[in-house]
Amino acid sequence: MLYTLVMMVCLTDVPQTCEQREQMVDGLAMNPGTAFMQAQPLVARWVETHPGYFVQRWRVLPGRGI
């Protein structure tokens, strides 16, 4: 199922500077709870590939387009 991964990301050095990032994700489970668990490694991978940022909060939204 198609979901949108929505993350509020902030700069590590200036934590009050945040922005929303959205990423389309396909192939997650139909069940929102299961999809949330499946998306956790995607959030972790984003943090690993974006040094200087941290994820303040995140969620998955079913069927949403950017």
Short mmCIF file of N, CA, C and O in Angstrom, two decimals:
data_model
loop_
_atom_site.label_atom_id
_atom_site.label_comp_id
_atom_site.label_asym_id
_atom_site.label_seq_id
_atom_site.Cartn_x
_atom_site.Cartn_y
_atom_site.Cartn_z
N MET A 1 0.84 -1.19 0.00
CA MET A 1 0.00 0.00 0.00
C MET A 1 0.88 1.24 0.00
O MET A 1 1.96 1.25 0.56
N LEU A 2 0.37 2.28 -0.61
CA LEU A 2 1.10 3.54 -0.71
C LEU A 2 0.85 4.39 0.54
O LEU A 2 -0.29 4.58 0.96
N TYR A 3 1.94 4.87 1.13
CA TYR A 3 1.88 5.75 2.30
C TYR A 3 2.78 6.95 2.05
O TYR A 3 3.65 6.92 1.20
N THR A 4 2.58 7.98 2.86
CA THR A 4 3.52 9.09 2.92
C THR A 4 4.16 9.08 4.29
O THR A 4 3.45 9.07 5.31
N LEU A 5 5.47 9.04 4.31
CA LEU A 5 6.24 9.15 5.55
C LEU A 5 6.46 10.64 5.79
O LEU A 5 7.05 11.33 4.95
N VAL A 6 5.93 11.13 6.90
CA VAL A 6 6.03 12.56 7.24
C VAL A 6 6.93 12.67 8.47
O VAL A 6 6.64 12.08 9.51
N MET A 7 8.01 13.43 8.32
CA MET A 7 8.96 13.60 9.41
C MET A 7 9.17 15.08 9.70
O MET A 7 9.30 15.88 8.76
N MET A 8 9.21 15.42 10.97
CA MET A 8 9.63 16.75 11.38
C MET A 8 11.09 16.62 11.75
O MET A 8 11.44 15.93 12.71
N VAL A 9 11.97 17.23 10.94
CA VAL A 9 13.41 17.11 11.16
C VAL A 9 13.97 18.45 11.59
O VAL A 9 13.52 19.51 11.15
N CYS A 10 14.96 18.39 12.48
CA CYS A 10 15.56 19.60 13.04
C CYS A 10 17.07 19.53 12.94
O CYS A 10 17.65 18.43 12.95
N LEU A 11 17.69 20.69 12.87
CA LEU A 11 19.15 20.75 12.86
C LEU A 11 19.68 20.43 14.25
O LEU A 11 19.16 20.93 15.25
N THR A 12 20.71 19.62 14.30
CA THR A 12 21.31 19.24 15.58
C THR A 12 21.89 20.46 16.30
O THR A 12 21.71 20.62 17.51
N ASP A 13 22.57 21.32 15.56
CA ASP A 13 23.22 22.49 16.16
C ASP A 13 22.24 23.61 16.51
O ASP A 13 22.55 24.45 17.35
N VAL A 14 21.09 23.65 15.83
CA VAL A 14 20.08 24.68 16.07
C VAL A 14 18.73 23.97 16.17
O VAL A 14 17.95 23.98 15.23
N PRO A 15 18.45 23.31 17.30
CA PRO A 15 17.27 22.44 17.40
C PRO A 15 15.93 23.13 17.18
O PRO A 15 14.95 22.47 16.88
N GLN A 16 15.89 24.45 17.29
CA GLN A 16 14.63 25.14 17.04
C GLN A 16 14.37 25.35 15.54
O GLN A 16 13.30 25.80 15.17
N THR A 17 15.35 25.02 14.70
CA THR A 17 15.19 25.13 13.26
C THR A 17 14.76 23.77 12.71
O THR A 17 15.57 22.85 12.59
N CYS A 18 13.47 23.67 12.41
CA CYS A 18 12.89 22.41 11.97
C CYS A 18 12.11 22.61 10.67
O CYS A 18 11.68 23.72 10.36
N GLU A 19 11.94 21.53 9.95
CA GLU A 19 11.12 21.55 8.74
C GLU A 19 10.49 20.18 8.54
O GLU A 19 10.99 19.17 9.03
N GLN A 20 9.38 20.18 7.83
CA GLN A 20 8.69 18.93 7.55
C GLN A 20 9.22 18.34 6.26
O GLN A 20 9.36 19.05 5.27
N ARG A 21 9.51 17.06 6.28
CA ARG A 21 9.94 16.32 5.08
C ARG A 21 8.93 15.22 4.82
O ARG A 21 8.48 14.55 5.74
N GLU A 22 8.57 15.04 3.56
CA GLU A 22 7.63 13.99 3.19
C GLU A 22 8.26 13.11 2.12
O GLU A 22 8.94 13.59 1.23
N GLN A 23 7.99 11.81 2.24
CA GLN A 23 8.55 10.84 1.30
C GLN A 23 7.49 9.78 1.02
O GLN A 23 6.91 9.21 1.94
N MET A 24 7.23 9.52 -0.24
CA MET A 24 6.28 8.48 -0.61
C MET A 24 6.94 7.13 -0.36
O MET A 24 8.11 6.92 -0.67
N VAL A 25 6.17 6.20 0.21
CA VAL A 25 6.67 4.87 0.54
C VAL A 25 5.63 3.86 0.04
O VAL A 25 4.45 3.97 0.36
N ASP A 26 6.08 2.90 -0.74
CA ASP A 26 5.19 1.87 -1.25
C ASP A 26 5.62 0.53 -0.67
O ASP A 26 6.77 0.33 -0.30
N GLY A 27 4.68 -0.38 -0.57
CA GLY A 27 5.00 -1.73 -0.13
C GLY A 27 4.85 -1.98 1.35
O GLY A 27 5.22 -3.04 1.84
N LEU A 28 4.31 -1.01 2.10
CA LEU A 28 4.07 -1.24 3.51
C LEU A 28 2.73 -1.96 3.67
O LEU A 28 1.89 -1.95 2.78
N ALA A 29 2.52 -2.55 4.82
CA ALA A 29 1.32 -3.33 5.09
C ALA A 29 0.07 -2.45 5.05
O ALA A 29 0.13 -1.24 5.26
N MET A 30 -1.06 -3.08 4.80
CA MET A 30 -2.34 -2.38 4.80
C MET A 30 -2.69 -1.89 6.21
O MET A 30 -3.28 -0.84 6.37
N ASN A 31 -2.35 -2.66 7.21
CA ASN A 31 -2.65 -2.31 8.60
C ASN A 31 -1.76 -1.15 9.03
O ASN A 31 -0.54 -1.26 8.99
N PRO A 32 -2.34 -0.02 9.45
CA PRO A 32 -1.53 1.14 9.82
C PRO A 32 -0.53 0.88 10.94
O PRO A 32 0.59 1.40 10.91
N GLY A 33 -0.88 0.06 11.92
CA GLY A 33 0.06 -0.25 13.00
C GLY A 33 1.28 -1.01 12.50
O GLY A 33 2.42 -0.72 12.88
N THR A 34 1.04 -1.97 11.63
CA THR A 34 2.14 -2.73 11.03
C THR A 34 2.97 -1.85 10.12
O THR A 34 4.21 -1.92 10.12
N ALA A 35 2.30 -0.99 9.34
CA ALA A 35 3.03 -0.07 8.45
C ALA A 35 3.93 0.86 9.26
O ALA A 35 5.06 1.14 8.85
N PHE A 36 3.46 1.31 10.41
CA PHE A 36 4.26 2.17 11.29
C PHE A 36 5.54 1.44 11.71
O PHE A 36 6.63 2.01 11.65
N MET A 37 5.39 0.18 12.11
CA MET A 37 6.58 -0.60 12.52
C MET A 37 7.52 -0.82 11.34
O MET A 37 8.74 -0.77 11.49
N GLN A 38 6.97 -1.07 10.16
CA GLN A 38 7.80 -1.28 8.97
C GLN A 38 8.53 0.00 8.56
O GLN A 38 9.58 -0.08 7.93
N ALA A 39 7.98 1.15 8.89
CA ALA A 39 8.60 2.42 8.50
C ALA A 39 9.73 2.84 9.42
O ALA A 39 10.56 3.68 9.05
N GLN A 40 9.82 2.27 10.61
CA GLN A 40 10.88 2.66 11.55
C GLN A 40 12.28 2.56 10.96
O GLN A 40 13.08 3.48 11.13
N PRO A 41 12.63 1.47 10.25
CA PRO A 41 13.97 1.42 9.64
C PRO A 41 14.18 2.50 8.58
O PRO A 41 15.31 2.95 8.38
N LEU A 42 13.13 2.94 7.91
CA LEU A 42 13.26 4.02 6.92
C LEU A 42 13.63 5.33 7.61
O LEU A 42 14.45 6.09 7.10
N VAL A 43 13.03 5.58 8.76
CA VAL A 43 13.36 6.79 9.52
C VAL A 43 14.82 6.71 10.00
O VAL A 43 15.57 7.67 9.88
N ALA A 44 15.20 5.55 10.51
CA ALA A 44 16.59 5.36 10.97
C ALA A 44 17.58 5.56 9.82
O ALA A 44 18.62 6.20 10.00
N ARG A 45 17.25 5.03 8.66
CA ARG A 45 18.14 5.19 7.49
C ARG A 45 18.24 6.67 7.10
O ARG A 45 19.32 7.14 6.73
N TRP A 46 17.13 7.40 7.18
CA TRP A 46 17.16 8.83 6.84
C TRP A 46 18.12 9.56 7.77
O TRP A 46 18.93 10.36 7.34
N VAL A 47 18.04 9.27 9.07
CA VAL A 47 18.92 9.91 10.05
C VAL A 47 20.38 9.58 9.74
O VAL A 47 21.25 10.47 9.80
N GLU A 48 20.66 8.33 9.41
CA GLU A 48 22.04 7.93 9.10
C GLU A 48 22.59 8.65 7.87
O GLU A 48 23.79 8.93 7.81
N THR A 49 21.74 8.96 6.91
CA THR A 49 22.20 9.58 5.66
C THR A 49 22.10 11.10 5.67
O THR A 49 22.44 11.74 4.68
N HIS A 50 21.64 11.68 6.77
CA HIS A 50 21.53 13.12 6.89
C HIS A 50 22.18 13.59 8.20
O HIS A 50 21.49 13.99 9.15
N PRO A 51 23.52 13.56 8.25
CA PRO A 51 24.20 14.02 9.47
C PRO A 51 23.86 15.49 9.73
O PRO A 51 23.66 16.27 8.81
N GLY A 52 23.79 15.83 10.99
CA GLY A 52 23.46 17.20 11.36
C GLY A 52 21.97 17.41 11.58
O GLY A 52 21.56 18.52 11.91
N TYR A 53 21.17 16.37 11.39
CA TYR A 53 19.73 16.44 11.63
C TYR A 53 19.30 15.37 12.62
O TYR A 53 19.95 14.35 12.76
N PHE A 54 18.19 15.62 13.28
CA PHE A 54 17.53 14.58 14.06
C PHE A 54 16.04 14.64 13.76
O PHE A 54 15.52 15.68 13.33
N VAL A 55 15.35 13.55 13.92
CA VAL A 55 13.92 13.48 13.67
C VAL A 55 13.21 13.73 14.99
O VAL A 55 13.34 12.96 15.94
N GLN A 56 12.48 14.81 15.04
CA GLN A 56 11.74 15.17 16.25
C GLN A 56 10.50 14.30 16.42
O GLN A 56 10.18 13.83 17.50
N ARG A 57 9.77 14.09 15.32
CA ARG A 57 8.61 13.20 15.32
C ARG A 57 8.34 12.77 13.88
O ARG A 57 8.80 13.40 12.93
N TRP A 58 7.59 11.69 13.75
CA TRP A 58 7.26 11.18 12.43
C TRP A 58 5.98 10.38 12.48
O TRP A 58 5.53 9.99 13.55
N ARG A 59 5.40 10.16 11.31
CA ARG A 59 4.18 9.38 11.18
C ARG A 59 4.05 8.88 9.76
O ARG A 59 4.74 9.37 8.85
N VAL A 60 3.20 7.92 9.56
CA VAL A 60 2.87 7.45 8.21
C VAL A 60 1.39 7.74 7.96
O VAL A 60 0.56 7.52 8.83
N LEU A 61 1.12 8.26 6.79
CA LEU A 61 -0.24 8.59 6.42
C LEU A 61 -0.64 7.76 5.20
O LEU A 61 0.02 7.85 4.17
N PRO A 62 -1.68 6.95 5.29
CA PRO A 62 -2.07 6.11 4.18
C PRO A 62 -2.69 6.89 3.03
O PRO A 62 -3.42 7.86 3.26
N GLY A 63 -2.32 6.48 1.82
CA GLY A 63 -2.98 7.00 0.63
C GLY A 63 -2.81 8.47 0.36
O GLY A 63 -3.60 9.08 -0.35
N ARG A 64 -1.80 9.10 0.91
CA ARG A 64 -1.61 10.53 0.74
C ARG A 64 -0.60 10.80 -0.35
O ARG A 64 0.42 10.12 -0.44
N GLY A 65 -0.84 11.75 -1.17
CA GLY A 65 0.13 12.16 -2.19
C GLY A 65 0.72 13.51 -1.87
O GLY A 65 0.12 14.32 -1.19
N ILE A 66 1.94 13.73 -2.34
CA ILE A 66 2.62 15.01 -2.09
C ILE A 66 2.14 16.02 -3.12
O ILE A 66 1.98 15.77 -4.25
#
